[in-house]
Structure formats: structure tokens, C-alpha cells
Amino acid sequence: EAQVTQNPRYLITVTGKKLTVTCSQNMNHEYMSWYRQDPGLGLRQIYYSMNVEVTDKGDVPEGYKVSRKEKRNFPLILESPSPNQTSLYFCASSLRREGGEQFFGPGTRLTVL
Amino acid sequence: GQQVMQIPQYQHVQEGEDFTTYCNSSTTLSNIQWYKQRPGGHPVFLIQLVKSGEVKKQKRLTFQFGEAKKNSSLHITATQTTDVGTYFCAGKSRSGWGSNYQLIWGAGTKLIIKP
């Protein structure tokens, strides 16, 4: 089944404890992206990747890191989480970097205490 | 930064009434996408509009892209309980906004069916 998977789905952590949210897609998509969703603000892009080893900042990259060592995986790293990073996170992928339908993962709800 | 404004934020309707959400950009878009997010779910792609003045229909849903490619709308005729959720537009700028590969998202319109 074609899908985007994220892990974990839920995470409660404490300020400053490094964490990684994994994202994987099995559709051989070029383009992958991370978003955070907060009430009233819609979806805001954190980072995106146009292909392996090619990443770029989105609208709200501060406090986050990403890597794209393999085409299928695009992990999101929070080196030192803070409470303002409490949010719902979505990974998405699309076939081409130029656009087209984005497929979203199920989401990761992160709480930073 | 540049934004796509989406209104209204919420719309309460009786089942069977129509629903419309609007997106407006201050700059010309190369295309616009629409997504639906059910409560507790993730955004799901509905459609992409590319051409000036384009109108596309999916059963009870009608999508329009303005002549100037700066605005778009989604209209649902005779809403049903299965339509409940938040509808997002996402615009891709023709030029100027950061990278050419970014989508700029509207804040969404939440469709609520009154009991």
C-alpha cells in the first residue's frame, strides 16, 4: 500500500531532550516536507527536500533540523525541544518537486513540557 | 511573509445547506491545491487548479480559480455529514516567495454541521 508513515504518533517529552520524528514513504517520491499545524494557523512548512541530500528551509525552520540521506526517509530532529514546539507535525511527500498532489503521513502529536 | 488569506475561519451550516470557502493571494499563483482534513485526521488532496478561470467539479464540490490567478473558491452543494472537516487551500507562487517549490497554505475553513 502506498503510504507515508511517521513515528512516533504521540510523544511527550521535556525541554532540552533531543528527539527525532521519523518519516518514510514507499512511493519513490522526490519531494518531501515537514509541516507543523497549530490552531488558527493552518499548516506551516518547517523544511523541505527536493531530493537526496537536497534540503531547504521553509517558513518556520528555527529549532529544527532535517536530513535526507535516502530517498524514502526524511527525519525531523529537535536538538533541544522547547514548549513552543508543542504542536501537531505532518510529513508529506509528492512525486515531483515541481508540485502536484502531496501525500501526508498520519501526524505526530508532540508535547514539550 | 507572503500569505494566502482564507475565509471564513469557521462556517456552521444545517445539513443540506451550501458551503463556500475563499482563498485570496496578493500575488499571482502558478497553481492552487485544495485539501480536506477530517477531525483527527491528516490533510487529503482534493484537486489542483492550474489555468486562469478554471472550474472543476467533483460530485457536489465545485472548485474555481480566478481569472487573475489570485483567488480561488470551493463550493459544496447540499452539505452532508461526511463533508465535516477543515478545508485548506495551498498556493504555489509563480515567483518571488522563497523557493519555487514551496506551497503557501491558507489557515483553513472549518465546516461544522449544526445538529
Short mmCIF file of C-alpha atoms in Angstrom, two decimals:
data_model
loop_
_atom_site.label_atom_id
_atom_site.label_comp_id
_atom_site.label_asym_id
_atom_site.label_seq_id
_atom_site.Cartn_x
_atom_site.Cartn_y
_atom_site.Cartn_z
CA GLU A 1 0.00 0.00 0.00
CA ALA A 2 1.32 3.44 -0.98
CA GLN A 3 1.76 5.47 2.15
CA VAL A 4 3.69 7.92 4.28
CA THR A 5 4.47 6.68 7.77
CA GLN A 6 5.55 8.67 10.79
CA ASN A 7 6.80 7.57 14.17
CA PRO A 8 6.04 8.10 16.92
CA ARG A 9 2.40 9.13 16.62
CA TYR A 10 2.37 10.67 20.08
CA LEU A 11 5.27 11.92 22.19
CA ILE A 12 5.50 13.74 25.49
CA THR A 13 8.97 14.94 26.37
CA VAL A 14 10.77 17.54 28.46
CA THR A 15 12.56 20.71 27.48
CA GLY A 16 16.03 20.11 26.10
CA LYS A 17 15.81 16.37 25.48
CA LYS A 18 16.79 15.67 21.89
CA LEU A 19 14.25 13.80 19.81
CA THR A 20 13.75 12.54 16.28
CA VAL A 21 10.49 12.03 14.43
CA THR A 22 10.88 9.62 11.57
CA CYS A 23 9.12 9.85 8.21
CA SER A 24 9.20 7.27 5.46
CA GLN A 25 7.43 6.97 2.09
CA ASN A 26 7.26 3.97 -0.20
CA MET A 27 6.24 5.77 -3.40
CA ASN A 28 9.69 6.76 -4.68
CA HIS A 29 8.74 10.41 -4.32
CA GLU A 30 11.33 13.11 -4.93
CA TYR A 31 9.83 15.82 -2.77
CA MET A 32 9.32 15.53 0.99
CA SER A 33 8.30 18.13 3.50
CA TRP A 34 7.64 18.70 7.19
CA TYR A 35 4.81 20.86 8.49
CA ARG A 36 3.57 21.89 11.87
CA GLN A 37 -0.10 22.58 12.48
CA ASP A 38 -1.28 24.89 15.23
CA PRO A 39 -4.87 26.05 15.89
CA GLY A 40 -5.83 29.02 13.74
CA LEU A 41 -2.52 29.00 11.86
CA GLY A 42 -3.07 26.22 9.37
CA LEU A 43 -0.08 24.32 8.10
CA ARG A 44 3.34 25.96 8.24
CA GLN A 45 6.26 24.42 6.43
CA ILE A 46 9.36 23.69 8.50
CA TYR A 47 11.76 22.17 5.98
CA TYR A 48 11.51 20.51 2.62
CA SER A 49 13.70 18.31 0.47
CA MET A 50 13.74 18.18 -3.30
CA ASN A 51 15.82 15.00 -3.43
CA VAL A 52 18.52 13.08 -1.64
CA GLU A 53 20.99 15.42 0.08
CA VAL A 54 18.98 18.48 -1.03
CA THR A 55 17.10 20.26 1.75
CA ASP A 56 15.94 23.81 2.32
CA LYS A 57 14.25 25.90 4.97
CA GLY A 58 10.53 26.51 4.96
CA ASP A 59 8.71 29.24 6.82
CA VAL A 60 9.46 28.17 10.40
CA PRO A 61 12.80 26.29 10.47
CA GLU A 62 14.17 27.62 13.78
CA GLY A 63 14.82 24.88 16.31
CA TYR A 64 14.58 22.05 13.77
CA LYS A 65 16.99 20.02 11.65
CA VAL A 66 16.40 17.55 8.85
CA SER A 67 18.41 15.18 6.72
CA ARG A 68 17.74 13.26 3.50
CA LYS A 69 20.31 10.53 3.18
CA GLU A 70 17.93 8.15 1.42
CA LYS A 71 15.07 8.95 -0.91
CA ARG A 72 12.45 7.26 1.23
CA ASN A 73 13.35 8.77 4.64
CA PHE A 74 13.17 12.34 5.91
CA PRO A 75 13.61 12.55 9.68
CA LEU A 76 12.85 15.68 11.69
CA ILE A 77 15.25 16.39 14.52
CA LEU A 78 14.66 18.64 17.50
CA GLU A 79 18.07 19.09 19.13
CA SER A 80 16.77 20.95 22.19
CA PRO A 81 12.97 20.99 22.23
CA SER A 82 11.15 23.86 23.89
CA PRO A 83 7.48 24.22 24.91
CA ASN A 84 6.74 26.42 21.87
CA GLN A 85 7.45 23.40 19.71
CA THR A 86 4.42 21.64 21.15
CA SER A 87 2.37 21.01 18.04
CA LEU A 88 0.97 18.52 15.56
CA TYR A 89 3.57 17.58 12.96
CA PHE A 90 2.93 16.21 9.49
CA CYS A 91 5.31 14.75 6.98
CA ALA A 92 4.29 14.88 3.33
CA SER A 93 5.67 13.72 0.02
CA SER A 94 4.94 14.28 -3.64
CA LEU A 95 6.17 12.64 -6.79
CA ARG A 96 7.78 15.69 -8.34
CA ARG A 97 9.50 18.65 -6.80
CA GLU A 98 7.60 20.97 -9.13
CA GLY A 99 4.31 20.24 -7.42
CA GLY A 100 1.30 18.01 -7.61
CA GLU A 101 -0.60 16.06 -5.02
CA GLN A 102 1.02 15.85 -1.61
CA PHE A 103 0.51 12.68 0.41
CA PHE A 104 0.50 13.23 4.15
CA GLY A 105 1.52 10.99 6.99
CA PRO A 106 -0.86 10.39 9.91
CA GLY A 107 0.75 13.07 12.08
CA THR A 108 2.81 13.18 15.26
CA ARG A 109 1.41 14.98 18.26
CA LEU A 110 4.33 16.35 20.27
CA THR A 111 4.08 17.86 23.74
CA VAL A 112 7.15 19.51 25.26
CA LEU A 113 6.86 20.14 28.99
CA GLY B 1 5.85 36.92 4.80
CA GLN B 2 3.53 36.39 1.90
CA GLN B 3 0.23 34.78 2.74
CA VAL B 4 -2.79 33.18 1.25
CA MET B 5 -5.80 34.51 3.16
CA GLN B 6 -8.62 32.04 3.59
CA ILE B 7 -12.09 32.95 4.83
CA PRO B 8 -14.17 32.28 6.77
CA GLN B 9 -12.35 30.57 9.61
CA TYR B 10 -15.50 28.65 10.57
CA GLN B 11 -18.82 28.04 8.89
CA HIS B 12 -21.79 26.49 10.62
CA VAL B 13 -24.46 25.11 8.29
CA GLN B 14 -27.52 22.96 8.55
CA GLU B 15 -27.21 19.68 6.73
CA GLY B 16 -28.41 20.26 3.19
CA GLU B 17 -27.24 23.88 3.04
CA ASP B 18 -24.40 25.04 0.84
CA PHE B 19 -20.88 25.88 1.98
CA THR B 20 -18.24 28.09 0.40
CA THR B 21 -14.66 28.92 1.36
CA TYR B 22 -12.47 31.52 -0.34
CA CYS B 23 -8.76 31.98 -0.74
CA ASN B 24 -7.06 35.20 -1.77
CA SER B 25 -3.45 35.87 -2.58
CA SER B 26 -1.81 39.26 -3.01
CA THR B 27 0.35 37.89 -5.81
CA THR B 28 -0.26 35.71 -8.83
CA LEU B 29 -0.21 31.98 -8.25
CA SER B 30 1.02 29.36 -10.69
CA ASN B 31 -1.44 26.85 -9.25
CA ILE B 32 -3.59 26.22 -6.23
CA GLN B 33 -4.41 22.99 -4.46
CA TRP B 34 -7.28 22.11 -2.14
CA TYR B 35 -7.12 19.65 0.74
CA LYS B 36 -9.63 18.29 3.24
CA GLN B 37 -8.74 17.31 6.78
CA ARG B 38 -11.26 15.30 8.75
CA PRO B 39 -11.30 15.77 12.55
CA GLY B 40 -8.31 13.90 13.99
CA GLY B 41 -7.00 13.10 10.53
CA HIS B 42 -4.42 14.32 8.08
CA PRO B 43 -4.88 16.55 5.02
CA VAL B 44 -6.04 14.71 1.94
CA PHE B 45 -5.59 16.13 -1.55
CA LEU B 46 -8.79 17.06 -3.37
CA ILE B 47 -7.74 18.85 -6.52
CA GLN B 48 -5.21 21.12 -8.23
CA LEU B 49 -6.16 24.08 -10.42
CA VAL B 50 -3.68 25.49 -12.88
CA LYS B 51 -5.40 27.52 -15.59
CA SER B 52 -6.81 31.03 -15.31
CA GLY B 53 -10.59 30.88 -14.85
CA GLU B 54 -10.54 27.11 -14.42
CA VAL B 55 -13.62 25.43 -12.93
CA LYS B 56 -13.60 21.80 -11.87
CA LYS B 57 -16.32 19.70 -10.30
CA GLN B 58 -16.21 16.62 -8.14
CA LYS B 59 -19.79 15.49 -7.47
CA ARG B 60 -21.16 18.17 -5.09
CA LEU B 61 -17.85 20.09 -4.90
CA THR B 62 -17.06 22.93 -7.31
CA PHE B 63 -13.60 24.48 -7.43
CA GLN B 64 -12.79 27.75 -9.16
CA PHE B 65 -9.54 29.54 -9.95
CA GLY B 66 -9.84 33.25 -10.63
CA GLU B 67 -9.06 34.89 -13.95
CA ALA B 68 -6.12 36.72 -12.42
CA LYS B 69 -4.95 33.54 -10.66
CA LYS B 70 -5.00 35.35 -7.32
CA ASN B 71 -8.11 33.81 -5.80
CA SER B 72 -9.90 30.53 -5.60
CA SER B 73 -13.03 29.09 -4.07
CA LEU B 74 -14.52 25.77 -3.06
CA HIS B 75 -18.29 25.41 -3.02
CA ILE B 76 -20.12 22.41 -1.63
CA THR B 77 -23.75 21.98 -2.63
CA ALA B 78 -26.19 20.40 -0.18
CA THR B 79 -23.73 19.53 2.58
CA GLN B 80 -23.76 16.12 4.19
CA THR B 81 -22.31 14.93 7.49
CA THR B 82 -19.46 13.32 5.57
CA ASP B 83 -18.35 16.81 4.48
CA VAL B 84 -17.42 17.80 8.03
CA GLY B 85 -13.78 18.81 8.37
CA THR B 86 -11.38 21.63 7.62
CA TYR B 87 -10.73 22.67 4.04
CA PHE B 88 -7.36 24.16 3.14
CA CYS B 89 -6.11 25.88 0.05
CA ALA B 90 -2.41 25.87 -0.77
CA GLY B 91 -0.96 28.15 -3.39
CA LYS B 92 2.27 27.88 -5.30
CA SER B 93 3.68 31.24 -6.20
CA ARG B 94 4.75 31.97 -9.72
CA SER B 95 7.77 33.82 -8.43
CA GLY B 96 9.08 35.77 -5.52
CA TRP B 97 8.05 33.81 -2.47
CA GLY B 98 11.09 31.95 -1.21
CA SER B 99 11.74 28.87 -3.24
CA ASN B 100 9.74 27.92 -6.28
CA TYR B 101 8.94 24.63 -4.58
CA GLN B 102 7.08 25.94 -1.59
CA LEU B 103 3.36 25.88 -1.10
CA ILE B 104 1.83 28.65 0.97
CA TRP B 105 -1.16 27.41 2.93
CA GLY B 106 -4.34 29.16 3.90
CA ALA B 107 -5.36 28.85 7.56
CA GLY B 108 -8.32 26.66 6.65
CA THR B 109 -12.10 26.85 6.93
CA LYS B 110 -13.76 24.50 9.37
CA LEU B 111 -17.12 23.19 8.20
CA ILE B 112 -19.44 22.40 11.09
CA ILE B 113 -22.83 20.79 10.56
CA LYS B 114 -25.40 22.02 13.08
CA PRO B 115 -27.31 19.23 14.82
#
